[in-house]
mmCIF file of C-alpha atoms and ligand atoms in Angstrom:
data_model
loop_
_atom_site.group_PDB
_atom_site.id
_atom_site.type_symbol
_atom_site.label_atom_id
_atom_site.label_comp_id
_atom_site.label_asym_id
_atom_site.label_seq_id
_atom_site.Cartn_x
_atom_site.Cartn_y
_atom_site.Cartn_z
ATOM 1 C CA UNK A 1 140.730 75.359 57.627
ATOM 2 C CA UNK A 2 143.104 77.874 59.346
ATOM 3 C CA UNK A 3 143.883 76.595 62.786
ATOM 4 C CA UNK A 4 141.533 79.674 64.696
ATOM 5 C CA UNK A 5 138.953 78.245 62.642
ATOM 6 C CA UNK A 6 139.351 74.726 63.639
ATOM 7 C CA UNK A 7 139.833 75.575 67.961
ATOM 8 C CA UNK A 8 136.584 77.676 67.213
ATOM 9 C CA UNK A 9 134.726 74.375 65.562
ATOM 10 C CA UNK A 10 136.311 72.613 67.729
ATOM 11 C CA UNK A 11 135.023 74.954 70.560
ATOM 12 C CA UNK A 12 131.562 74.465 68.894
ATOM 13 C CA UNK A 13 131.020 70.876 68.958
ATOM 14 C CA UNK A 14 132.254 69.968 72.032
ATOM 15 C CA UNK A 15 129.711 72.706 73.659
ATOM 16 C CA UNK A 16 127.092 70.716 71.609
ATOM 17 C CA UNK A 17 127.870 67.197 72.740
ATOM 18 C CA UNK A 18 127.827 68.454 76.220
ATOM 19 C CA UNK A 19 125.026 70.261 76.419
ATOM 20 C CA UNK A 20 123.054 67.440 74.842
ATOM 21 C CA UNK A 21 124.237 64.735 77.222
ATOM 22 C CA UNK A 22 123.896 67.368 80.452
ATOM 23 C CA UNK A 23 122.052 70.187 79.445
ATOM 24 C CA UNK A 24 124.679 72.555 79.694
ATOM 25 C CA UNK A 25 128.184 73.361 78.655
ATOM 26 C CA UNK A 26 130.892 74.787 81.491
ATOM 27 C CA UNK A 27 134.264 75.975 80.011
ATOM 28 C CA UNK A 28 136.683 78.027 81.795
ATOM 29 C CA UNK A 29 138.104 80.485 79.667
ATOM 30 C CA UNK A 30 141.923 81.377 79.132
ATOM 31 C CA UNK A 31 143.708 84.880 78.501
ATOM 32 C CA UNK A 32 146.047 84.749 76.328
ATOM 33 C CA UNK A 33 146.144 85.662 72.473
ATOM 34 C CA UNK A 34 145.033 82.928 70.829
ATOM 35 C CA UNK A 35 141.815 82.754 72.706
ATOM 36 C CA UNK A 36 141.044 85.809 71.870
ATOM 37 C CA UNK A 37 140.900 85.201 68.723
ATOM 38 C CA UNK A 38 139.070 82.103 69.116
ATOM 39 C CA UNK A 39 136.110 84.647 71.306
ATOM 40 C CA UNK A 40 136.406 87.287 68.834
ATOM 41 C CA UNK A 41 135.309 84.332 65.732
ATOM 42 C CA UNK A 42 132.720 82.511 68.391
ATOM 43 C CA UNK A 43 130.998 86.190 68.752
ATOM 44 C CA UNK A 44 130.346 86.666 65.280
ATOM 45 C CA UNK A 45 127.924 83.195 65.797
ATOM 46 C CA UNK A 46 124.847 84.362 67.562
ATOM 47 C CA UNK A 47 123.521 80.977 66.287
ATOM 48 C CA UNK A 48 126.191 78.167 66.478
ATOM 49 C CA UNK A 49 124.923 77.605 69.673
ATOM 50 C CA UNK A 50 122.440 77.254 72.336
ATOM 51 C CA UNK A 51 124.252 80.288 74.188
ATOM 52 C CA UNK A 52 122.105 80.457 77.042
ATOM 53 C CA UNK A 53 123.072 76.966 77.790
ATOM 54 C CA UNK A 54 126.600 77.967 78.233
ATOM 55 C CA UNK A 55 128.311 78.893 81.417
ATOM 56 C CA UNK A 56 131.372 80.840 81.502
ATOM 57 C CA UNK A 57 134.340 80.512 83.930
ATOM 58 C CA UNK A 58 138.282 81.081 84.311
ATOM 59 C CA UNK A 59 141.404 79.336 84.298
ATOM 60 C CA UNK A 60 143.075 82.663 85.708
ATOM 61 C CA UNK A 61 143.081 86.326 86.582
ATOM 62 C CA UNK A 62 145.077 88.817 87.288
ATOM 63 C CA UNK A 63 144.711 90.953 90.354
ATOM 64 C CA UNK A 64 142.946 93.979 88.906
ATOM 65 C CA UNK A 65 139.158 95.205 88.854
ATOM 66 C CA UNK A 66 137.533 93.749 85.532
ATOM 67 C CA UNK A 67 137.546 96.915 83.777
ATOM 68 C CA UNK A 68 141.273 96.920 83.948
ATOM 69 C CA UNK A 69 143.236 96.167 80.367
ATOM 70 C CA UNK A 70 145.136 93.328 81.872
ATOM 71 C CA UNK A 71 141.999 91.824 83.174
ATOM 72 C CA UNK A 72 141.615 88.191 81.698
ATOM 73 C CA UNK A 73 137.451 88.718 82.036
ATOM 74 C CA UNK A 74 137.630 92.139 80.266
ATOM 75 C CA UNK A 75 139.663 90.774 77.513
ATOM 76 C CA UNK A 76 136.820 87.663 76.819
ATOM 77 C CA UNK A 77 133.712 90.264 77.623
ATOM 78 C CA UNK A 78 135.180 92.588 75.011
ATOM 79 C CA UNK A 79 134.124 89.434 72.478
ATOM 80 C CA UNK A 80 131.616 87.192 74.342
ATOM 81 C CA UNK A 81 129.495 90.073 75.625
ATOM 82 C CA UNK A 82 128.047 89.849 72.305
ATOM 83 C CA UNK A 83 126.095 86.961 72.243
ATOM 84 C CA UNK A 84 123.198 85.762 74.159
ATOM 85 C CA UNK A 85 124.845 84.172 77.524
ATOM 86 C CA UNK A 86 123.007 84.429 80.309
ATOM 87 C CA UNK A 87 124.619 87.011 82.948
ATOM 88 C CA UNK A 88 123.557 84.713 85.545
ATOM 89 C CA UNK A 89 126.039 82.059 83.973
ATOM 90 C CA UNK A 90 128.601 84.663 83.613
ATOM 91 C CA UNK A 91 131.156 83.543 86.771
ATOM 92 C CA UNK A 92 134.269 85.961 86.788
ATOM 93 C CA UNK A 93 137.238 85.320 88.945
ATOM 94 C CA UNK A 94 137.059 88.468 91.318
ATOM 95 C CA UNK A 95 141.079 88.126 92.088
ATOM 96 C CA UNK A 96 141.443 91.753 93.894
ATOM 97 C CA UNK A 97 140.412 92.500 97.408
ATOM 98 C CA UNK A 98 140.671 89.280 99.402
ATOM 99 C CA UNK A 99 141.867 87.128 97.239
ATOM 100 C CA UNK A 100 142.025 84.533 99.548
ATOM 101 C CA UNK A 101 138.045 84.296 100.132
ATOM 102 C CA UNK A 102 137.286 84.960 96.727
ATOM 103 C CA UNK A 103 139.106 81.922 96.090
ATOM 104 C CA UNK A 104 137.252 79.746 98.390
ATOM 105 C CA UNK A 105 134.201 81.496 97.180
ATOM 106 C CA UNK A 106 135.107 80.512 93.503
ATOM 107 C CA UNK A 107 135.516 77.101 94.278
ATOM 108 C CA UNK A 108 132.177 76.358 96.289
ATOM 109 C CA UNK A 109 130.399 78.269 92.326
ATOM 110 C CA UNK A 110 132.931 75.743 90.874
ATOM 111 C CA UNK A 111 131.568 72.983 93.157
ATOM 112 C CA UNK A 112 127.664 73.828 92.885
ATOM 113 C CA UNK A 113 127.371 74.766 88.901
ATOM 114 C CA UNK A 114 130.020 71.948 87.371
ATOM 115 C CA UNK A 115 130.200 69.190 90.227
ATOM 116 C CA UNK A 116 133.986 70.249 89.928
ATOM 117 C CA UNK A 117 134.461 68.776 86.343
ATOM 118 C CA UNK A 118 134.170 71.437 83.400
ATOM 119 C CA UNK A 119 133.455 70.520 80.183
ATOM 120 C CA UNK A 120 136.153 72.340 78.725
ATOM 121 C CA UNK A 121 139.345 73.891 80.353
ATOM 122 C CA UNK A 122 141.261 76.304 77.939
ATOM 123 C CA UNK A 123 144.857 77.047 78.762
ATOM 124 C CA UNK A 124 148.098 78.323 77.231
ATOM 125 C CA UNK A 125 151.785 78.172 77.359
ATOM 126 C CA UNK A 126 154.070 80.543 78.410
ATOM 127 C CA UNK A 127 157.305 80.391 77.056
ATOM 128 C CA UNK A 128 159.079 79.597 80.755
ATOM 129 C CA UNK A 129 156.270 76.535 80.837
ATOM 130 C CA UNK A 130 153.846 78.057 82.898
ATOM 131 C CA UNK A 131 150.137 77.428 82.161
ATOM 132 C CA UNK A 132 147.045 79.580 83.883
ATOM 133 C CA UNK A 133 148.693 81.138 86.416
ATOM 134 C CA UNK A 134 150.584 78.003 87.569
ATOM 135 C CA UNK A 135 154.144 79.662 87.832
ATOM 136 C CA UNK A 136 157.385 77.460 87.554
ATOM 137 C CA UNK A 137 158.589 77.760 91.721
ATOM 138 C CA UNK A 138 155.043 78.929 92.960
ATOM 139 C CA UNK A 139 152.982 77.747 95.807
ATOM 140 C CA UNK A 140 150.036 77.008 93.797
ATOM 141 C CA UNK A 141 151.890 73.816 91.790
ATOM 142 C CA UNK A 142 152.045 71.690 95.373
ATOM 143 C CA UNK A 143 147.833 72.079 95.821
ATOM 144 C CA UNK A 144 145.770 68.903 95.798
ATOM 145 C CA UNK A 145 143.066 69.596 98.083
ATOM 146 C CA UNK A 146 141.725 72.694 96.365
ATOM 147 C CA UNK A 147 139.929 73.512 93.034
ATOM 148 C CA UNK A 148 141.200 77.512 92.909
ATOM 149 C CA UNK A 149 144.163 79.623 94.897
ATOM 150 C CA UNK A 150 145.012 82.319 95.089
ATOM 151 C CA UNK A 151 149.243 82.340 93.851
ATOM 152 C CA UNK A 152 151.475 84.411 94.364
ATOM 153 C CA UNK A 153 153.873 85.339 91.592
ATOM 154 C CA UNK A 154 157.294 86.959 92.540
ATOM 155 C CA UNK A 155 159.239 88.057 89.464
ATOM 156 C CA UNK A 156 155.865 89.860 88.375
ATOM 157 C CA UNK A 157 155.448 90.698 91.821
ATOM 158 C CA UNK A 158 151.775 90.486 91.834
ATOM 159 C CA UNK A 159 149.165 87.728 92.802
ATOM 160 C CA UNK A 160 147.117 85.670 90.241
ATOM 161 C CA UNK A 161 144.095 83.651 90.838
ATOM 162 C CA UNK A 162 144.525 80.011 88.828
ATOM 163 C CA UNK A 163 142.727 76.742 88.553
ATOM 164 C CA UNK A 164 144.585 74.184 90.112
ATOM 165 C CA UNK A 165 146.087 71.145 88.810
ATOM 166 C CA UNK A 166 143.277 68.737 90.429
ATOM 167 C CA UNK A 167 140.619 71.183 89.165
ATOM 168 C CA UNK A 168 142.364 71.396 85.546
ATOM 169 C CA UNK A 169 142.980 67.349 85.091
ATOM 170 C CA UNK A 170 139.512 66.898 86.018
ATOM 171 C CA UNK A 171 137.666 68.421 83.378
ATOM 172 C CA UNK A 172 136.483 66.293 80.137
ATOM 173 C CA UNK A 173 138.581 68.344 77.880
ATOM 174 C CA UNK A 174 141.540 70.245 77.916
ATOM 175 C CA UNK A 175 142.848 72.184 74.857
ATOM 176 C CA UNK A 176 146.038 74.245 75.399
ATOM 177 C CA UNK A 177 146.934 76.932 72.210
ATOM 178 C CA UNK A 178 150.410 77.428 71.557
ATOM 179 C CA UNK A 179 150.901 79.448 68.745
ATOM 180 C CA UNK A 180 154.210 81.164 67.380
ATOM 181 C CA UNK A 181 157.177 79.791 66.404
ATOM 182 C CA UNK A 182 158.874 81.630 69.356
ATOM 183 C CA UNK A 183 157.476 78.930 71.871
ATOM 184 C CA UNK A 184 159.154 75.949 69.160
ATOM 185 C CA UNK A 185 162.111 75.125 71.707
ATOM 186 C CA UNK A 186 159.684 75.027 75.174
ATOM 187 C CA UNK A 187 156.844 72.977 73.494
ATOM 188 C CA UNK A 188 159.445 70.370 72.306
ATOM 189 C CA UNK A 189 161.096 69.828 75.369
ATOM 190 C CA UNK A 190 157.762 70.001 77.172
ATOM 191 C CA UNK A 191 156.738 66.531 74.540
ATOM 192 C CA UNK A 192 159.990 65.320 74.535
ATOM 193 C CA UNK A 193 159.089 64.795 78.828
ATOM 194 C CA UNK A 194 162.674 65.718 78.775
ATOM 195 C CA UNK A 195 162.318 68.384 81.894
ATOM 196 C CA UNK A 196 159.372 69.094 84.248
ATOM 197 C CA UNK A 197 157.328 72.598 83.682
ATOM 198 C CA UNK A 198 154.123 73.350 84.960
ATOM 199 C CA UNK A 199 152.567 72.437 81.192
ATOM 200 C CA UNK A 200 153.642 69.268 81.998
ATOM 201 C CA UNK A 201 151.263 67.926 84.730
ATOM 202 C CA UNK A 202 148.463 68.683 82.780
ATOM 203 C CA UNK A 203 147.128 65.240 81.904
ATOM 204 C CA UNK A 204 145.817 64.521 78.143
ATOM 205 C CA UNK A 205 145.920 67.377 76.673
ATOM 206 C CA UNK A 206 144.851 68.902 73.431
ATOM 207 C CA UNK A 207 147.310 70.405 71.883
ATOM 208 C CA UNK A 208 146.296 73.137 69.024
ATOM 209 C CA UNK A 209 149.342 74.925 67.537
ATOM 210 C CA UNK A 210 150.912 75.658 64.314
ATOM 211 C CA UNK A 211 154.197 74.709 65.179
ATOM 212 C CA UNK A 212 155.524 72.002 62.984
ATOM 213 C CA UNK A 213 157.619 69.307 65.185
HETATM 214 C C1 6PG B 1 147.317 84.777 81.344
HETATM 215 C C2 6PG B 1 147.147 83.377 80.822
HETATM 216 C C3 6PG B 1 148.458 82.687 80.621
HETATM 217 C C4 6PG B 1 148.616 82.597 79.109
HETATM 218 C C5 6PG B 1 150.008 82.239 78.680
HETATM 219 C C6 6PG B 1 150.148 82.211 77.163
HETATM 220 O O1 6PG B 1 146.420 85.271 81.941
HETATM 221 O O2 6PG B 1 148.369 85.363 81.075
HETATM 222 O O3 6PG B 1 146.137 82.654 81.272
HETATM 223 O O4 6PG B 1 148.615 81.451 81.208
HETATM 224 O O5 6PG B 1 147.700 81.656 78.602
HETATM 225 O O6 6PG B 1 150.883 83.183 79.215
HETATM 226 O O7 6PG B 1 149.755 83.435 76.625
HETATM 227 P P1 6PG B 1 149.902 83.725 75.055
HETATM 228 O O8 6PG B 1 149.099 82.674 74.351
HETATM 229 O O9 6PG B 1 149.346 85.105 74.862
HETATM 230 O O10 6PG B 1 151.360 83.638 74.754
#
């Protein structure tokens, strides 16, 4: 089974398990490429799942309105707009306008639909370590009292909205996709525990990647 195959069954069952011990699955989505491949597989299965049992939320945005290319929400709408999901269980991250109370509005959704622990958090790598839109040097990393902030990121000179660690390490799963050979070196050292990068406070994650160590 080719690895997009495997994140996708992967994707499948643990929505499954959940929903049959709680009655619902949350996951937080990730941009990123390799989820988007994952989505664009999951929306050619109208039937894999109870879909109106799943609720859909971010790990991060970027600061743009959600018909905007960059936006992480347009980018998993493109693919998961397809299948039967409730829109009522649709939760974007609105991270324009005042970003700062659509945080704290994101986190009391969070708070009321997932009792702060998502089944599933999906995440990636970046090759300078980062992971959502927890920047190496930002603000955000030091949070522990709050489940989303808004971060602001200065060599892209632009603002993000990200999960925070304690909202991240509390879910039930975490899988984080690194894919490419070009992220080889950063995904070594980030195993290795040799250096500290913001991939590296997540706690237990699964790692799905084709990179051979
Ligand atoms: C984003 C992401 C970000 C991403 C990594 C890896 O919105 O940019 O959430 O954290 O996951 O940069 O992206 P790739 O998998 O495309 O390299």
């Amino acid at each position: 089974m080719d690895i997009i195959a495997s994140a996708v069954q992967q994707f499948i069952d643990l929505a499954h398990q959940a929903i049959k011990e709680r009655g619902q699955f949350t996951v937080a989505l990730s941009g990123g490429s390799t989820p988007k491949a994952i989505y664009q597989t999951l929306s050619q299965k109208p039937k894999a799942l109870d879909w109106g049992r799943v609720f859909l939320f971010w790990s991060d945005e970027r600061s743009v309105p959600p018909d905007h290319p960059d936006s992480n929400y347009r980018m998993a709408m493109e693919h998961l707009g397809k299948l039967p999901i409730l829109e009522e269980h649709i939760f974007r991250m609105h991270a324009e306008n005042d970003i700062e109370v659509n945080a704290a509005a994101y986190e009391h959704v969070i708070k009321a639909k997932t009792d702060g622990i998502f089944d599933l958090v999906m995440l990636g790598m970046g090759e300078d370590g980062h992971t959502a839109s927890l920047f190496p040097g930002t603000e955000a990393l030091k949070i522990t009292d709050r489940l989303v902030v808004p971060n602001y990121i200065p060599h892209l000179d632009s603002w993000r909205m990200t999960l925070t660690f304690p909202c991240i390490n509390a879910a039930r799963t975490i899988c984080v996709y690194v894919l490419g050979e070009k992220k080889r070196a950063r995904l070594k050292e980030v195993l290795a525990g040799e250096n500290d990068f913001p991939i590296s406070y997540v706690k237990n994650p699964h790692w799905v990647t084709d990179i051979k160590l």
